[in-house]
XYZ file of C-alpha atoms in Angstrom:
674
model
C 85.232 115.028 101.351
C 86.553 113.114 99.346
C 85.199 110.907 96.863
C 86.620 108.453 94.487
C 86.045 109.710 90.805
C 85.267 106.351 88.743
C 82.619 107.429 86.570
C 84.611 106.111 83.228
C 85.388 103.169 85.066
C 86.579 100.475 83.055
C 87.547 97.111 83.836
C 88.928 95.006 80.722
C 90.613 91.178 80.532
C 93.663 89.835 79.516
C 92.083 87.438 77.576
C 95.756 86.358 76.308
C 96.953 84.892 79.483
C 95.727 81.647 80.122
C 96.654 80.667 83.313
C 98.135 83.971 85.381
C 99.828 83.107 88.536
C 101.028 86.698 89.694
C 100.811 89.597 88.280
C 103.515 92.796 88.457
C 102.720 96.144 86.257
C 106.254 96.983 84.019
C 106.131 100.559 82.615
C 102.503 101.768 81.536
C 101.711 98.976 79.355
C 103.803 96.062 80.361
C 103.221 93.862 82.680
C 104.929 90.739 84.015
C 102.630 87.687 84.939
C 104.217 84.164 86.030
C 101.849 80.908 84.105
C 100.398 78.089 86.353
C 101.642 76.106 83.301
C 105.709 75.925 83.012
C 108.460 77.711 84.558
C 107.879 80.916 82.065
C 107.908 84.550 82.756
C 106.767 86.251 80.006
C 105.657 89.895 79.150
C 103.165 91.303 78.391
C 102.558 93.903 75.929
C 98.731 94.939 76.683
C 98.243 98.132 73.506
C 100.017 94.849 71.278
C 98.316 92.205 72.723
C 101.907 90.774 72.406
C 103.456 88.499 74.406
C 107.141 86.821 75.086
C 109.016 85.121 77.353
C 111.796 86.947 79.426
C 113.657 84.297 81.237
C 112.437 80.433 82.081
C 112.862 79.673 85.642
C 113.025 75.820 86.560
C 110.213 75.243 89.456
C 107.103 77.021 89.815
C 107.192 80.918 90.450
C 105.280 83.449 91.513
C 105.446 87.206 94.188
C 106.663 88.977 91.034
C 107.304 92.677 91.731
C 109.715 94.548 89.671
C 111.966 98.317 91.043
C 110.983 101.520 90.248
C 113.771 102.115 87.848
C 112.601 99.071 86.293
C 115.875 96.789 86.403
C 115.091 94.039 89.103
C 112.536 91.678 88.635
C 112.568 89.890 92.119
C 110.593 86.569 92.353
C 110.545 83.198 94.007
C 111.019 80.418 92.696
C 109.696 77.282 94.640
C 111.018 73.847 92.725
C 111.092 71.282 96.473
C 108.546 71.834 98.353
C 110.858 72.371 100.971
C 113.339 74.442 99.145
C 111.005 78.426 98.918
C 114.401 81.191 97.184
C 113.669 84.610 96.932
C 115.868 85.723 93.141
C 116.260 88.842 91.893
C 116.861 89.150 87.631
C 118.863 92.207 86.922
C 117.465 92.963 82.832
C 120.490 95.027 81.323
C 122.520 91.953 82.469
C 120.840 88.791 81.705
C 122.281 87.272 86.080
C 120.056 86.175 88.278
C 121.048 86.612 91.626
C 119.805 84.522 94.994
C 118.869 86.697 97.547
C 118.506 83.225 100.335
C 119.457 80.052 99.314
C 116.305 77.577 99.521
C 116.887 75.250 102.853
C 116.491 78.739 105.509
C 113.255 79.641 103.420
C 109.372 77.769 104.172
C 107.642 80.959 102.708
C 108.510 84.431 101.110
C 106.708 87.284 99.114
C 105.224 90.261 99.024
C 107.670 91.745 97.749
C 108.401 95.949 97.365
C 111.254 97.814 96.591
C 111.863 100.918 98.503
C 111.516 104.301 96.178
C 115.923 104.322 95.542
C 115.899 100.432 94.654
C 118.376 99.838 97.652
C 115.936 98.144 99.655
C 114.007 95.522 99.064
C 110.400 94.871 101.987
C 108.597 91.236 102.173
C 107.448 88.800 104.084
C 109.112 85.885 105.253
C 108.430 82.198 107.562
C 112.065 81.453 108.677
C 113.401 77.911 110.168
C 111.553 80.173 113.242
C 107.903 78.873 112.086
C 106.945 82.463 111.671
C 105.814 84.496 109.270
C 108.028 88.370 109.490
C 109.090 91.194 107.229
C 112.251 90.718 105.808
C 114.647 93.738 104.539
C 117.169 92.697 101.706
C 120.216 94.971 100.957
C 121.239 95.465 97.314
C 123.490 97.147 95.411
C 123.701 99.295 91.816
C 123.214 95.840 89.955
C 120.659 93.907 91.672
C 123.492 91.793 94.325
C 121.872 91.409 97.531
C 124.613 92.437 99.968
C 122.908 91.600 103.436
C 119.224 90.787 104.695
C 118.210 91.973 107.813
C 114.993 91.501 110.331
C 112.814 93.844 111.277
C 110.064 92.240 112.867
C 110.523 89.182 114.750
C 107.062 88.773 116.791
C 103.989 85.358 116.983
C 101.804 86.974 114.054
C 101.393 86.994 110.398
C 102.618 90.253 108.950
C 102.467 90.156 104.733
C 101.951 92.774 102.685
C 104.860 95.279 103.867
C 105.229 98.953 101.784
C 108.521 101.266 103.554
C 109.571 104.576 102.360
C 111.832 107.611 104.674
C 110.364 106.200 108.455
C 106.769 104.908 107.287
C 106.409 101.503 106.824
C 102.594 99.579 106.153
C 102.370 95.876 106.283
C 98.813 94.371 107.215
C 99.059 91.378 110.212
C 96.448 89.370 112.892
C 98.113 90.421 115.839
C 94.418 91.505 116.321
C 92.420 88.318 115.485
C 92.450 88.907 112.376
C 93.988 90.712 109.157
C 94.656 94.329 109.508
C 96.271 97.321 108.412
C 98.423 99.350 110.959
C 100.931 101.536 110.272
C 103.630 102.254 112.305
C 105.481 105.598 111.548
C 109.106 106.708 113.840
C 108.640 103.679 115.250
C 104.518 104.584 116.880
C 102.784 102.541 115.540
C 98.552 102.726 114.244
C 96.528 100.185 113.241
C 93.653 102.277 110.613
C 90.979 99.057 109.682
C 89.833 97.529 112.635
C 86.473 94.793 110.545
C 85.907 91.112 111.846
C 86.714 90.793 107.934
C 90.981 90.451 106.295
C 92.943 93.591 105.169
C 95.256 91.107 102.959
C 97.311 92.481 99.132
C 98.611 95.527 100.007
C 100.025 98.074 97.651
C 100.450 101.892 97.174
C 100.145 104.467 94.661
C 102.423 106.130 92.887
C 101.853 109.699 95.455
C 102.140 108.154 98.492
C 98.395 108.580 99.482
C 96.296 106.162 99.198
C 96.337 102.225 100.041
C 95.184 99.031 98.197
C 94.053 95.979 99.608
C 91.756 92.828 99.624
C 88.937 92.415 102.365
C 87.892 88.659 102.010
C 86.146 86.768 104.284
C 86.212 83.591 103.684
C 88.252 82.816 100.038
C 85.578 85.521 98.155
C 86.294 90.001 98.516
C 86.401 92.893 97.329
C 88.126 95.228 96.219
C 89.117 98.862 98.374
C 90.940 101.741 98.659
C 91.620 103.720 102.096
C 93.921 107.140 102.478
C 95.674 108.157 105.906
C 93.051 109.602 106.990
C 90.463 107.116 107.724
C 88.549 108.038 103.831
C 87.527 104.519 102.555
C 85.388 103.495 99.227
C 84.709 100.442 97.910
C 85.992 99.554 93.665
C 84.071 96.689 92.646
C 80.932 94.855 93.992
C 81.650 91.215 92.307
C 81.486 87.536 95.068
C 84.973 86.408 93.310
C 87.968 85.650 94.699
C 90.471 88.590 94.191
C 94.028 88.210 94.812
C 97.516 90.942 94.230
C 96.273 94.155 93.343
C 98.320 96.183 92.001
C 98.813 99.869 90.879
C 100.647 100.613 87.144
C 103.079 103.385 87.799
C 101.029 106.477 86.410
C 98.523 105.765 88.935
C 95.727 105.301 86.624
C 94.867 101.829 86.628
C 94.871 98.765 88.683
C 96.075 95.590 87.536
C 94.195 91.785 89.921
C 93.860 88.709 89.543
C 90.210 86.824 89.508
C 89.031 83.771 89.748
C 85.669 83.020 88.169
C 83.394 80.537 87.074
C 87.438 78.348 88.056
C 90.047 80.523 85.893
C 92.647 83.611 86.901
C 92.364 85.599 84.926
C 94.018 89.382 84.984
C 91.155 92.834 85.515
C 92.364 95.639 84.628
C 90.490 99.108 85.867
C 90.803 102.305 84.403
C 90.147 105.269 85.468
C 90.200 108.356 84.975
C 91.471 109.702 88.154
C 91.047 110.219 92.505
C 89.594 113.704 93.219
C 88.895 115.716 96.057
C 85.537 118.057 95.172
C 83.989 120.440 97.285
C 80.255 120.153 99.220
C 78.371 122.351 97.200
C 78.172 123.464 94.060
C 77.260 126.977 92.914
C 75.011 126.983 89.644
C 75.914 129.039 87.087
C 71.995 129.559 86.013
C 71.232 130.597 88.709
C 73.774 131.044 91.517
C 71.808 128.783 94.496
C 74.017 126.649 96.354
C 73.362 123.004 95.730
C 75.412 119.849 97.843
C 77.671 118.457 95.375
C 75.493 114.725 95.326
C 72.169 117.098 93.408
C 72.096 116.473 89.576
C 69.642 119.519 88.981
C 69.676 122.852 91.059
C 67.228 122.775 93.932
C 66.159 125.937 93.234
C 65.613 126.193 88.990
C 65.743 122.762 87.805
C 68.411 123.074 85.660
C 70.777 119.982 85.497
C 74.737 120.542 86.913
C 76.705 117.910 84.853
C 78.188 120.857 83.044
C 78.931 123.091 85.507
C 80.435 119.517 87.735
C 83.078 118.183 84.459
C 84.753 121.543 84.323
C 85.828 121.571 88.649
C 86.701 118.040 88.191
C 88.990 118.734 85.752
C 90.581 121.111 87.354
C 91.117 119.904 91.013
C 93.802 118.514 92.369
C 94.589 115.710 94.389
C 95.740 116.675 98.685
C 99.527 116.452 99.508
C 100.911 113.148 99.816
C 101.895 114.660 102.857
C 98.508 114.123 104.718
C 99.725 111.307 106.237
C 101.748 112.633 109.162
C 98.362 115.353 109.814
C 96.654 112.177 110.622
C 99.219 110.242 112.467
C 101.574 112.010 113.921
C 102.229 115.570 115.757
C 104.839 117.716 113.850
C 107.058 117.840 110.591
C 108.186 114.974 108.744
C 109.668 113.951 105.186
C 108.150 111.854 102.906
C 109.382 110.839 99.166
C 107.721 112.324 96.294
C 106.720 110.746 93.495
C 108.614 111.035 89.902
C 106.020 109.384 88.325
C 102.739 111.332 88.592
C 101.764 113.240 85.361
C 104.622 116.631 85.015
C 101.316 118.384 84.719
C 100.798 118.363 88.689
C 104.077 117.885 89.603
C 107.613 119.964 88.936
C 110.053 119.021 87.274
C 113.529 119.468 90.036
C 112.532 120.000 93.829
C 112.953 122.741 95.912
C 116.646 122.300 96.980
C 117.416 121.721 93.144
C 116.210 124.872 92.042
C 118.312 126.809 94.816
C 121.684 125.592 94.703
C 122.177 128.773 95.286
C 121.220 129.768 98.689
C 123.093 126.272 99.385
C 126.491 128.246 98.572
C 125.945 131.720 100.230
C 125.368 128.829 102.997
C 128.622 127.861 103.491
C 131.353 129.477 105.562
C 133.349 132.451 104.428
C 136.513 130.139 104.967
C 135.122 127.371 102.242
C 133.999 130.624 100.035
C 138.091 132.156 99.887
C 138.781 128.610 98.699
C 136.051 127.970 96.411
C 137.062 130.890 94.630
C 140.299 130.421 94.538
C 139.789 127.283 91.913
C 137.828 129.357 89.990
C 139.188 131.194 86.288
C 137.334 134.137 85.246
C 137.258 134.071 81.470
C 137.260 137.701 80.922
C 141.004 136.740 81.925
C 143.942 136.292 79.654
C 145.899 134.212 81.722
C 149.365 135.334 81.772
C 152.748 133.309 80.507
C 155.134 134.270 81.250
C 155.066 133.900 84.932
C 155.338 130.244 84.251
C 159.310 130.329 83.257
C 159.568 132.122 87.243
C 157.929 129.275 88.182
C 159.674 126.238 90.289
C 158.872 123.118 89.186
C 157.404 120.907 92.017
C 156.868 117.551 92.576
C 153.060 116.768 92.020
C 150.858 116.670 95.558
C 150.299 113.730 97.057
C 147.458 111.292 95.702
C 143.997 112.020 98.268
C 143.969 109.819 100.956
C 140.311 108.401 101.259
C 140.214 107.754 105.194
C 138.738 104.125 106.322
C 135.339 104.486 107.703
C 134.565 101.921 109.956
C 131.193 100.788 109.306
C 129.317 100.764 112.903
C 128.512 96.976 113.839
C 125.128 95.676 113.275
C 123.516 94.887 116.877
C 122.433 90.998 116.729
C 119.408 90.180 117.150
C 118.947 88.346 120.355
C 118.060 83.840 120.007
C 114.535 83.532 119.781
C 114.465 80.033 120.384
C 110.005 78.934 118.613
C 108.324 76.311 121.010
C 107.825 73.094 119.411
C 104.813 70.749 121.269
C 106.754 67.208 121.121
C 104.630 64.240 119.464
C 103.889 62.030 122.405
C 102.853 61.873 125.528
C 102.828 57.415 126.088
C 102.093 56.134 123.275
C 99.392 57.531 120.537
C 100.476 59.870 118.114
C 99.542 63.599 116.862
C 98.877 64.627 113.343
C 101.766 67.751 113.962
C 104.650 67.069 112.842
C 108.246 68.493 114.710
C 109.733 71.719 111.984
C 111.922 70.870 109.468
C 115.707 69.857 111.732
C 114.537 70.178 114.493
C 116.148 67.308 116.838
C 114.201 66.320 119.702
C 116.191 63.800 123.019
C 113.887 61.525 124.889
C 114.514 60.250 127.598
C 113.170 59.026 131.817
C 112.076 55.690 133.355
C 110.219 52.598 131.549
C 107.025 50.904 131.392
C 107.826 47.976 129.425
C 106.203 49.598 126.507
C 108.632 48.408 124.034
C 107.818 45.269 122.566
C 105.207 48.032 120.852
C 108.009 49.495 118.726
C 105.635 52.749 120.881
C 107.481 54.038 123.856
C 108.912 57.056 123.774
C 111.705 56.705 125.776
C 115.527 57.060 125.186
C 114.486 58.136 121.156
C 115.269 61.030 119.273
C 113.623 62.369 116.917
C 113.995 64.353 112.959
C 111.872 66.871 111.158
C 111.846 66.428 107.806
C 111.773 69.496 105.560
C 107.831 70.875 107.571
C 106.374 67.403 106.135
C 107.274 64.692 108.094
C 110.027 63.485 111.265
C 111.699 60.018 112.585
C 111.888 58.475 115.377
C 115.370 56.236 116.345
C 116.219 54.888 119.245
C 119.418 56.191 121.147
C 120.261 52.981 122.969
C 119.743 51.208 118.903
C 122.306 53.801 117.081
C 125.025 52.512 120.176
C 124.957 49.307 119.560
C 125.433 49.611 116.002
C 128.218 51.590 116.018
C 130.135 50.232 118.451
C 129.243 46.874 116.093
C 130.276 48.649 112.782
C 127.415 48.281 111.394
C 126.499 50.989 108.738
C 123.121 51.160 109.203
C 120.639 53.138 111.363
C 117.948 51.372 113.391
C 114.140 53.619 112.812
C 111.270 53.332 115.271
C 108.791 55.521 113.682
C 108.779 57.361 110.038
C 105.663 59.990 110.149
C 104.972 62.240 106.994
C 101.608 65.011 107.149
C 100.419 65.205 104.044
C 97.496 68.680 105.134
C 100.261 70.163 105.402
C 100.727 69.604 101.725
C 98.305 70.040 99.975
C 97.622 73.238 102.834
C 100.128 75.414 101.209
C 99.333 74.538 98.132
C 95.838 75.627 98.454
C 94.274 72.726 98.078
C 92.874 72.850 102.367
C 91.756 75.123 104.340
C 93.760 76.744 106.938
C 90.689 75.536 109.334
C 91.412 71.728 108.076
C 91.244 68.645 109.113
C 95.439 68.100 109.432
C 95.586 64.402 108.983
C 99.273 62.323 109.282
C 100.068 58.512 108.246
C 103.519 56.965 109.855
C 104.156 53.053 109.895
C 106.461 52.215 114.449
C 107.830 49.074 113.943
C 110.293 47.581 116.900
C 112.927 44.801 116.546
C 112.587 41.083 117.967
C 113.046 41.134 121.992
C 113.800 38.492 123.525
C 112.535 37.497 126.811
C 113.124 34.441 129.152
C 110.312 33.006 131.263
C 109.516 29.502 131.610
C 112.665 28.388 130.793
C 111.971 29.262 127.278
C 112.564 31.527 125.130
C 110.279 34.109 124.096
C 110.708 36.190 120.584
C 108.523 38.832 119.937
C 107.669 41.611 117.614
C 105.424 44.393 116.496
C 104.587 46.548 113.455
C 101.982 49.825 113.228
C 100.902 50.709 109.947
C 98.551 54.471 111.470
C 96.560 57.441 109.929
C 95.590 59.802 112.856
C 93.287 62.743 112.621
C 93.168 65.731 114.169
C 91.404 69.263 114.770
C 92.212 72.091 117.040
C 88.520 73.061 118.246
C 89.404 76.308 120.345
C 92.089 78.006 120.446
C 92.758 75.628 124.544
C 91.285 72.384 123.214
C 93.236 69.402 120.690
C 91.658 66.141 119.904
C 93.519 63.052 117.878
C 92.666 59.692 117.213
C 92.849 57.505 114.500
C 93.769 53.214 113.328
C 96.441 51.406 112.927
C 97.297 48.010 111.861
C 99.057 46.197 114.169
C 101.665 43.752 112.728
C 101.540 41.246 115.930
C 104.500 38.180 116.093
C 106.119 35.881 118.109
C 108.129 33.284 118.577
C 110.083 30.030 119.995
C 112.872 28.087 120.655
C 110.374 25.451 120.761
C 108.140 26.672 117.626
C 110.724 28.534 115.282
C 107.707 29.415 113.123
C 106.521 33.372 113.448
C 102.680 33.037 114.685
C 101.057 36.406 113.383
C 98.051 38.494 113.660
C 97.324 41.607 112.705
C 94.243 43.177 115.038
C 92.673 46.642 113.236
C 92.977 48.949 116.747
C 91.742 52.433 117.629
C 93.040 55.524 119.493
C 92.057 58.958 120.430
C 93.522 62.216 122.884
C 93.347 65.025 123.637
C 95.259 67.910 124.587
C 94.025 70.659 126.964
C 95.786 73.483 127.638
C 95.730 74.441 131.722
C 98.004 77.643 131.378
C 100.161 79.085 129.159
C 103.643 76.896 130.238
C 100.838 73.732 130.686
C 99.439 70.935 129.305
C 96.666 68.252 130.473
C 96.610 65.431 127.900
C 95.191 62.202 127.921
C 95.265 58.970 125.771
C 93.512 55.952 124.473
C 94.285 53.357 122.385
C 93.631 49.270 122.483
C 96.547 47.669 121.839
C 97.697 44.210 120.235
C 99.456 41.946 122.568
C 101.159 38.033 124.758
C 100.402 35.407 126.021
C 103.377 32.775 127.118
C 102.554 29.209 127.222
C 104.317 27.053 129.738
C 105.918 24.361 127.059
C 106.968 27.778 124.886
C 104.800 26.683 122.412
C 102.869 29.697 120.533
C 99.486 29.768 118.715
C 97.001 32.689 117.267
C 95.161 32.572 119.295
C 97.785 33.248 122.352
C 98.428 36.602 120.391
C 95.368 39.114 122.447
C 93.914 42.082 122.279
C 93.995 44.398 124.898
C 93.641 47.997 125.587
C 95.338 51.335 127.424
C 94.003 54.279 129.472
C 96.338 57.319 130.833
C 96.478 60.645 131.932
C 99.335 63.172 132.659
C 100.646 66.826 131.948
C 103.380 68.528 129.564
C 104.926 70.997 132.159
C 106.923 73.721 129.325
C 110.428 74.159 131.566
C 112.013 76.553 128.485
C 111.737 76.802 125.026
C 113.812 73.374 125.368
C 113.030 71.361 127.899
C 109.645 69.546 128.075
C 108.475 67.359 130.902
C 106.217 64.887 130.998
C 104.486 63.362 133.865
C 101.224 60.878 133.842
C 100.472 57.348 134.936
C 99.022 54.762 131.921
C 96.350 51.669 133.259
C 97.186 48.664 130.732
C 95.435 44.947 130.059
C 95.956 42.356 127.878
C 92.251 40.034 126.799
C 90.708 42.535 129.130
C 91.542 41.578 132.552
C 92.197 44.921 133.648
C 92.489 43.901 137.828
C 92.473 47.456 139.241
C 94.728 50.140 140.709
C 97.874 48.332 140.777
C 98.661 46.976 137.750
C 99.032 51.276 136.939
C 102.601 51.501 135.871
C 103.516 55.708 136.621
C 105.438 57.846 133.866
C 108.269 60.746 133.860
C 110.214 61.630 131.684
C 111.782 64.659 129.482
C 112.437 66.180 126.235
C 115.076 68.294 125.307
C 114.768 70.331 121.646
C 117.270 71.335 120.093
C 115.353 73.805 117.391
C 118.560 74.018 114.959
C 117.015 75.862 112.165
C 116.428 78.533 114.332
C 119.832 78.509 115.306
C 120.890 78.613 111.987
C 118.852 81.551 111.215
C 120.858 83.099 114.150
C 124.036 83.361 112.786
C 123.194 84.020 109.492
C 121.878 86.681 110.328
């Protein structure tokens, strides 16, 4: 039976560390951290309580991780909301290497070095929009040699830890976040709870997984081995993040939020050991269960007997992972930082070089013995006169080893949902630099500035998008104009607040936008009518369940008209309301409903317009959206609209069919950047 002994457990607080953002162990007495107050990375000495800045990197820095050899520090650096970089700092050279440029990365963190200091595993939200696991290759100076994607799924995967053929990580592929272990390509799920298990850290002996189990923002620390044994370390209802083992494994540091403030906590434990199920009373020899504090036969205390046994306990070997998950042998790396009393200074392979030498072929032995001169014999000097001078042997030529070509992963295009079916805007924003080209049959909504026909949209940094008219752009280019006409601009404030942690994942989506048209000229009743309309709107959205989205909002419509008779603009600014719903009927088909008020015009025969001729109406539409491929969408539906509430019959309905061609630019960049 396995028990974690925290009888001498001590939880201390680093009170000198103000507003910590991220932490990492250096050695057992040093912690590196960043603060919300500035852009410095600090070093904190636990014994002397001294703080010294080691690096000032502009922006805000987080997700610190130190390499096992203590030479490198990897961290996330964010300058702009949409520009996240991964940087590697060489302590000796005091030089920073850029692992990933900012414009390709939306999120990066949860760094973990491999024991040989040559690779870094981490989670990254790349251009595809999914958070997956990546692997960075670095040289002996910390300079990046390449980036490799390890997982490409539609799920979120965090906290990767890798050694030899084993990878441990957290994923939400089961619904909530659970812990998974992959050994030689075989995957095992080792937690099955309704809570979320995140922020993984492995003990130095590769035997215990430390993690946070949380429901909502509150959580506690747990440790779990690969045989299914699990133990709770903390029991306080607070928010805890980023727990990490010290190099010796006798301390755990983590960040805890209490009374609105983040603090660095350190848990110190005597040891973790495996005790026997029974304990023999030294007084009467009766076998008691280990849980008993007194002998049930003679009544003597068992405290001293337990303490004697605990001093000699040694934790089980690190290959318990192999016994628990995979049949057959599997080499798991030994951790050299643990106590010298438990691990020999040299591995068995190093301590037995003679055995390896005896296994050499006979020809190799002869070749080797001819190069060895016995120290007991003198080297003859007279024969040297007879030796003819020979040219020195040619230098050995290092063979050219061709590196195997790395197999390029297939191009993965994420499905992007266009913003609108007819004219009701949705709160979602298309991904950064993605381009959507729209076209189809027209039904005379151009004067509203809402028509999705003949336009193309571009995403900006995952927080905004711009919509332009293709005909307007072509006309301006033909005329030599440098002004690019814009139909709409929309910005998502919920994405900004969610990325900063101000809003939860289930909060309402919120966007604010501006749509407008140019002056449109119409000839009627022997008069020329010029109209223009613009909308300043706010739109909310909520995902009710995986199949149903609803959205709606309000707009201020700036409606204007002038004629060849009345050249002064007649202006009206009504308040309009709209709503919509999107129901997922199948994997590739969505049913869409939209309703909105509209602002329209009445054309007087005499060409004289007044404010009363700017009227309000309504319209309702029902249609479907079919994803023929991740890059092409077909829209179909019907729309009924009426001005001044004078809808007369179904003949007023307009049919619509259109397509959206989607170019996921960042997916393509990510593919060629492999």
